[in-house]
Short mmCIF file of C-alpha atoms and ligand atoms in Angstrom, two decimals:
data_model
loop_
_atom_site.label_atom_id
_atom_site.label_comp_id
_atom_site.label_asym_id
_atom_site.label_seq_id
_atom_site.Cartn_x
_atom_site.Cartn_y
_atom_site.Cartn_z
CA UNK A 261 -148.92 40.96 -10.62
CA UNK A 262 -146.30 40.36 -13.35
CA UNK A 263 -146.92 41.76 -16.82
CA UNK A 264 -148.84 39.42 -19.11
CA UNK A 265 -148.16 38.51 -22.71
CA UNK A 266 -150.66 39.73 -25.30
CA UNK A 267 -151.13 36.01 -26.01
CA UNK A 268 -152.72 35.65 -22.58
CA UNK A 269 -155.26 38.38 -23.32
CA UNK A 270 -156.11 38.66 -27.01
CA UNK A 271 -157.07 35.18 -28.31
CA UNK A 272 -159.35 34.86 -25.30
CA UNK A 273 -160.90 38.27 -26.02
CA UNK A 274 -161.63 37.37 -29.65
CA UNK A 275 -163.21 34.08 -28.58
CA UNK A 276 -165.31 35.76 -25.90
CA UNK A 277 -166.40 38.71 -28.07
CA UNK A 278 -164.84 41.64 -26.25
CA UNK A 279 -161.79 43.78 -26.95
CA UNK A 280 -158.89 44.75 -24.73
CA UNK A 281 -158.23 48.49 -24.71
CA UNK A 282 -154.67 49.40 -25.71
CA UNK A 283 -154.10 52.84 -24.27
CA UNK A 284 -151.08 54.93 -25.26
CA UNK A 285 -149.27 56.46 -22.31
CA UNK A 286 -147.12 59.57 -22.25
CA UNK A 287 -146.44 60.23 -18.56
CA UNK A 288 -146.55 58.47 -15.17
CA UNK A 289 -149.92 60.16 -14.49
CA UNK A 290 -151.39 58.62 -17.62
CA UNK A 291 -150.08 55.20 -16.56
CA UNK A 292 -151.74 55.63 -13.18
CA UNK A 293 -155.01 56.73 -14.77
CA UNK A 294 -155.15 53.73 -17.12
CA UNK A 295 -154.45 51.23 -14.34
CA UNK A 296 -156.96 52.90 -12.00
CA UNK A 297 -159.73 52.76 -14.61
CA UNK A 298 -158.95 49.15 -15.55
CA UNK A 299 -158.90 48.07 -11.90
CA UNK A 300 -162.18 49.87 -11.15
CA UNK A 301 -163.78 47.99 -14.06
CA UNK A 302 -161.98 44.68 -13.41
CA UNK A 303 -160.82 44.76 -17.04
CA UNK A 304 -157.65 43.36 -18.63
CA UNK A 305 -155.64 46.18 -20.14
CA UNK A 306 -152.77 46.98 -22.51
CA UNK A 307 -150.55 50.00 -21.97
CA UNK A 308 -148.68 50.96 -25.09
CA UNK A 309 -145.63 53.03 -25.82
CA UNK A 310 -145.67 54.68 -29.23
CA UNK A 311 -143.17 56.71 -31.20
CA UNK A 312 -144.19 60.08 -29.72
CA UNK A 313 -143.63 58.82 -26.15
CA UNK A 314 -140.34 57.21 -27.18
CA UNK A 315 -139.23 60.51 -28.74
CA UNK A 316 -140.27 62.55 -25.70
CA UNK A 317 -139.19 60.32 -22.82
CA UNK A 318 -137.29 57.29 -24.18
CA UNK A 319 -138.59 53.75 -24.38
CA UNK A 320 -136.72 52.62 -21.24
CA UNK A 321 -138.28 55.37 -19.13
CA UNK A 322 -141.83 54.83 -20.45
CA UNK A 323 -141.60 51.06 -19.91
CA UNK A 324 -140.21 51.58 -16.39
CA UNK A 325 -143.32 53.66 -15.48
CA UNK A 326 -145.55 50.81 -16.62
CA UNK A 327 -143.53 48.00 -15.05
CA UNK A 328 -143.46 49.77 -11.71
CA UNK A 329 -147.23 50.35 -11.58
CA UNK A 330 -147.96 46.87 -12.97
CA UNK A 331 -146.21 45.26 -10.00
CA UNK A 332 -149.17 46.29 -7.81
CA UNK A 333 -151.87 45.87 -10.46
CA UNK A 334 -155.05 44.05 -9.55
CA UNK A 335 -155.81 43.26 -13.22
CA UNK A 336 -153.85 41.46 -15.97
CA UNK A 337 -151.83 44.04 -17.89
CA UNK A 338 -149.62 43.87 -20.97
CA UNK A 339 -146.87 46.32 -22.01
CA UNK A 340 -146.93 46.85 -25.78
CA UNK A 341 -144.42 48.60 -28.03
CA UNK A 342 -146.50 50.36 -30.68
CA UNK A 343 -145.59 51.15 -34.32
CA UNK A 344 -141.91 50.17 -34.16
CA UNK A 345 -140.36 50.93 -37.52
CA UNK A 346 -137.19 48.86 -37.37
CA UNK A 347 -135.27 46.03 -35.80
CA UNK A 348 -133.38 48.28 -33.35
CA UNK A 349 -136.57 49.80 -31.95
CA UNK A 350 -137.95 46.30 -31.36
CA UNK A 351 -134.75 45.15 -29.64
CA UNK A 352 -134.87 48.17 -27.31
CA UNK A 353 -138.52 47.51 -26.54
CA UNK A 354 -137.81 43.86 -25.73
CA UNK A 355 -134.90 44.85 -23.48
CA UNK A 356 -137.15 47.38 -21.73
CA UNK A 357 -139.57 44.60 -20.82
CA UNK A 358 -142.33 44.82 -23.45
CA UNK A 359 -144.56 41.75 -23.45
CA UNK A 360 -145.94 42.51 -26.92
CA UNK A 361 -144.49 44.41 -29.88
CA UNK A 362 -145.89 45.83 -33.10
CA UNK A 363 -143.76 46.02 -36.20
CA UNK A 364 -145.12 48.63 -38.59
CA UNK A 365 -144.06 47.97 -42.17
CA UNK A 366 -147.17 49.58 -43.62
CA UNK A 367 -145.22 52.12 -45.68
CA UNK A 368 -143.37 49.31 -47.48
CA UNK A 369 -144.57 47.25 -50.43
CA UNK A 370 -146.50 44.27 -49.04
CA UNK A 371 -143.86 41.63 -49.90
CA UNK A 372 -141.14 43.66 -48.15
CA UNK A 373 -143.45 44.29 -45.18
CA UNK A 374 -143.96 40.51 -44.93
CA UNK A 375 -140.24 39.76 -45.23
CA UNK A 376 -139.28 42.20 -42.46
CA UNK A 377 -142.22 41.19 -40.26
CA UNK A 378 -141.09 37.55 -40.47
CA UNK A 379 -137.61 38.59 -39.27
CA UNK A 380 -139.08 40.53 -36.35
CA UNK A 381 -141.30 37.55 -35.50
CA UNK A 382 -138.23 35.27 -35.30
CA UNK A 383 -136.46 37.76 -33.03
CA UNK A 384 -139.42 38.46 -30.73
CA UNK A 385 -140.51 34.83 -30.49
CA UNK A 386 -136.97 33.90 -29.43
CA UNK A 387 -137.62 36.24 -26.48
CA UNK A 388 -141.08 34.73 -25.91
CA UNK A 389 -142.89 37.88 -27.05
CA UNK A 390 -145.74 37.99 -29.61
CA UNK A 391 -145.86 40.31 -32.62
CA UNK A 392 -148.61 42.46 -34.10
CA UNK A 393 -148.26 43.53 -37.73
CA UNK A 394 -150.15 45.82 -40.11
CA UNK A 395 -151.52 45.11 -43.58
CA UNK A 396 -152.75 48.00 -45.70
CA UNK A 397 -152.15 51.44 -44.32
CA UNK A 398 -153.96 53.19 -41.47
CA UNK A 399 -153.22 56.81 -42.35
CA UNK A 400 -153.68 59.98 -40.33
CA UNK A 401 -156.44 62.59 -40.35
CA UNK A 402 -153.89 65.00 -41.77
CA UNK A 403 -153.44 62.85 -44.91
CA UNK A 404 -155.10 64.66 -47.78
CA UNK A 405 -156.12 61.76 -50.01
CA UNK A 406 -158.86 60.98 -52.50
CA UNK A 407 -161.55 58.34 -52.02
CA UNK A 408 -159.68 56.10 -54.49
CA UNK A 409 -156.41 56.44 -52.58
CA UNK A 410 -158.20 55.71 -49.30
CA UNK A 411 -159.73 52.59 -50.87
CA UNK A 412 -156.32 51.45 -52.16
CA UNK A 413 -154.89 51.60 -48.64
CA UNK A 414 -157.41 49.10 -47.25
CA UNK A 415 -156.36 45.53 -46.48
CA UNK A 416 -157.65 42.74 -48.73
CA UNK A 417 -158.72 39.42 -47.12
CA UNK A 418 -156.50 37.27 -49.38
CA UNK A 419 -153.46 39.49 -48.78
CA UNK A 420 -154.10 39.30 -45.02
CA UNK A 421 -154.34 35.50 -45.02
CA UNK A 422 -151.15 35.17 -47.09
CA UNK A 423 -149.31 37.68 -44.88
CA UNK A 424 -150.21 35.81 -41.70
CA UNK A 425 -149.12 32.47 -43.18
CA UNK A 426 -145.82 33.93 -44.43
CA UNK A 427 -144.88 35.86 -41.29
CA UNK A 428 -146.16 33.86 -38.32
CA UNK A 429 -147.37 37.06 -36.64
CA UNK A 430 -149.65 36.69 -33.63
CA UNK A 431 -152.20 39.43 -34.26
CA UNK A 432 -153.09 41.49 -37.30
CA UNK A 433 -154.01 45.15 -37.74
CA UNK A 434 -155.72 45.40 -41.13
CA UNK A 435 -156.52 48.86 -42.50
CA UNK A 436 -160.33 48.92 -42.54
CA UNK A 437 -161.15 52.62 -42.76
CA UNK A 438 -160.06 54.02 -39.40
CA UNK A 439 -157.51 56.85 -39.24
CA UNK A 440 -155.01 57.98 -36.64
CA UNK A 441 -155.95 61.18 -34.84
CA UNK A 442 -159.11 63.22 -34.44
CA UNK A 443 -160.49 64.98 -37.49
CA UNK A 444 -163.70 66.90 -38.01
CA UNK A 445 -165.80 63.87 -38.99
CA UNK A 446 -166.17 60.34 -37.64
CA UNK A 447 -164.47 57.76 -39.93
CA UNK A 448 -166.67 54.99 -41.35
CA UNK A 449 -165.31 51.56 -40.57
CA UNK A 450 -165.65 48.91 -43.27
CA UNK A 451 -167.28 46.26 -41.09
CA UNK A 452 -168.05 44.17 -44.20
CA UNK A 453 -164.33 44.04 -45.01
CA UNK A 454 -163.45 43.25 -41.41
CA UNK A 455 -165.84 40.29 -41.46
CA UNK A 456 -164.29 38.94 -44.66
CA UNK A 457 -160.80 39.27 -43.15
CA UNK A 458 -161.90 37.60 -39.91
CA UNK A 459 -163.32 34.70 -41.92
CA UNK A 460 -159.84 33.84 -43.26
CA UNK A 461 -157.63 35.08 -40.38
CA UNK A 462 -158.34 33.31 -37.08
CA UNK A 463 -155.95 35.57 -35.13
CA UNK A 464 -157.05 38.46 -32.91
CA UNK A 465 -157.59 41.53 -35.11
CA UNK A 466 -156.44 44.96 -34.00
CA UNK A 467 -158.17 48.25 -34.70
CA UNK A 468 -155.86 51.26 -34.87
CA UNK A 469 -157.05 54.85 -34.77
CA UNK A 470 -159.70 54.28 -32.11
CA UNK A 471 -159.99 57.93 -31.07
CA UNK A 472 -163.26 59.56 -32.02
CA UNK A 473 -164.95 56.34 -33.13
CA UNK A 474 -168.47 55.98 -31.75
CA UNK A 475 -169.42 53.11 -29.46
CA UNK A 476 -171.76 51.55 -32.05
CA UNK A 477 -168.97 51.21 -34.64
CA UNK A 478 -166.63 49.87 -31.96
CA UNK A 479 -169.12 47.21 -30.97
CA UNK A 480 -169.69 46.22 -34.60
CA UNK A 481 -165.92 45.91 -35.13
CA UNK A 482 -165.55 43.77 -32.01
CA UNK A 483 -168.44 41.59 -33.15
CA UNK A 484 -166.52 41.10 -36.41
CA UNK A 485 -163.30 39.86 -34.74
CA UNK A 486 -161.46 42.88 -33.31
CA UNK A 487 -159.84 41.94 -29.99
CA UNK A 488 -157.60 44.98 -29.37
CA UNK A 489 -158.46 48.65 -29.92
CA UNK A 490 -155.74 51.31 -29.87
CA UNK A 491 -156.54 54.66 -28.32
CA UNK A 492 -154.09 57.54 -28.21
CA UNK A 493 -155.15 61.01 -29.37
CA UNK A 494 -158.29 61.30 -27.27
CA UNK A 495 -156.33 60.46 -24.12
CA UNK A 496 -153.70 63.09 -24.85
CA UNK A 497 -156.50 65.58 -25.48
CA UNK A 498 -158.26 64.65 -22.25
CA UNK A 499 -155.02 64.95 -20.27
CA UNK A 500 -154.13 68.38 -21.66
CA UNK A 501 -157.69 69.69 -21.25
CA UNK A 502 -157.72 68.38 -17.66
CA UNK A 503 -154.39 70.08 -16.89
CA UNK A 504 -155.73 73.37 -18.24
CA UNK A 505 -158.97 73.11 -16.29
CA UNK A 506 -157.08 72.16 -13.14
CA UNK A 507 -154.90 75.26 -13.41
CA UNK A 508 -157.86 77.52 -14.12
CA UNK A 509 -159.93 76.06 -11.30
CA UNK A 510 -157.26 76.72 -8.70
CA UNK A 511 -156.23 80.22 -9.79
CA UNK A 512 -152.62 81.30 -9.37
CA UNK A 513 -150.69 78.37 -7.89
CA UNK A 514 -147.17 77.02 -7.85
CA UNK A 515 -148.32 73.47 -7.07
CA UNK A 516 -148.24 71.31 -10.21
CA UNK A 517 -150.05 68.51 -8.35
CA UNK A 518 -153.35 70.37 -8.68
CA UNK A 519 -153.23 70.42 -12.47
CA UNK A 520 -151.81 66.89 -12.68
CA UNK A 521 -154.64 65.51 -10.52
CA UNK A 522 -157.24 67.06 -12.83
CA UNK A 523 -155.42 65.75 -15.91
CA UNK A 524 -155.23 62.27 -14.40
CA UNK A 525 -158.94 62.29 -13.56
CA UNK A 526 -159.82 63.28 -17.13
CA UNK A 527 -157.78 60.40 -18.60
CA UNK A 528 -159.27 57.95 -16.09
CA UNK A 529 -162.82 58.94 -17.14
CA UNK A 530 -162.01 58.52 -20.85
CA UNK A 531 -160.39 55.11 -20.34
CA UNK A 532 -163.38 53.99 -18.25
CA UNK A 533 -165.77 55.00 -21.03
CA UNK A 534 -163.76 53.08 -23.63
CA UNK A 535 -163.51 49.96 -21.46
CA UNK A 536 -167.31 50.01 -21.33
CA UNK A 537 -167.51 50.39 -25.15
CA UNK A 538 -165.19 47.41 -25.56
CA UNK A 539 -167.26 45.11 -23.33
CA UNK A 540 -164.12 44.48 -21.26
CA UNK A 541 -165.52 45.29 -17.82
CA UNK A 542 -165.49 42.25 -15.55
CA UNK A 543 -163.29 40.24 -17.95
CA UNK A 544 -160.12 40.38 -15.81
O1 G3H B 93 -151.42 53.01 -32.46
C1 G3H B 93 -152.09 53.93 -31.92
C2 G3H B 93 -153.41 54.20 -32.37
O2 G3H B 93 -153.75 53.62 -33.54
C3 G3H B 93 -154.08 55.40 -31.87
O3 G3H B 93 -154.88 56.10 -32.79
O4 G3H B 93 -154.62 58.41 -31.95
O5 G3H B 93 -156.54 57.77 -33.40
O6 G3H B 93 -156.41 56.97 -31.07
P1 G3H B 93 -155.66 57.38 -32.26
ZN1 ZN B 94 -151.82 53.03 -34.66
#
């Protein structure tokens, strides 16, 4: 089936109380694994292309993998450009067929983030594509920051409401305590803050940094208005661990398919587990 806009999937998910998994892909095998898991669960799904994948393989190539597999998908699927930092990256993503884009102005002062987001919204909407934007700053596990600094990076409800009104964005990723990557501990989501944001922002909310978060926190976040959860690091980890196990299990071999099959199976299992956490099974 043709790729779907995020607008077809996310407002409905927020209203129904589930979240659509947005899984970052880095190879054709990962694309296959995400689609297979989504189809087995009859779940809508988002495949996203982030900056690492763009750097490694190019946005056109990554999007072509997804478009090709989507043409025989049994579930509604959206192709999302993740964390684009500038106008050019968004234009390339749109040309490559993305049906959703994220502009990431989180490093900028809020007013400048809003100004640039509004420009991206005009551009993407002219192409019929919705825009996700970020307020506050979802950092990485490698950031060495104090409790005060972490607090200062969180999104405030009033700032979120103003940002949405000023930019016309279609979904919002507020910083609510999650971090990108997998650290030693499990981050504590600020569900109270999420609820206050959801009370003044009727749009689907997006949770970044989904890797490593436990199912209970995920469910609480979804209950508070999150309609899209981004997962990257844990899928890359699963893929690499699967490749390694596949090679070890088969002993000396010159057939890469053996390792790739094991890597694909590991990603499929992880995506299936997350779809269950998100309450998305049977929602296609
Ligand atoms: O945009 C991508 C995500 O926020 C992924 O974060 O690597 O912690 O899963 P993660
Ligand atoms: Zn992210």
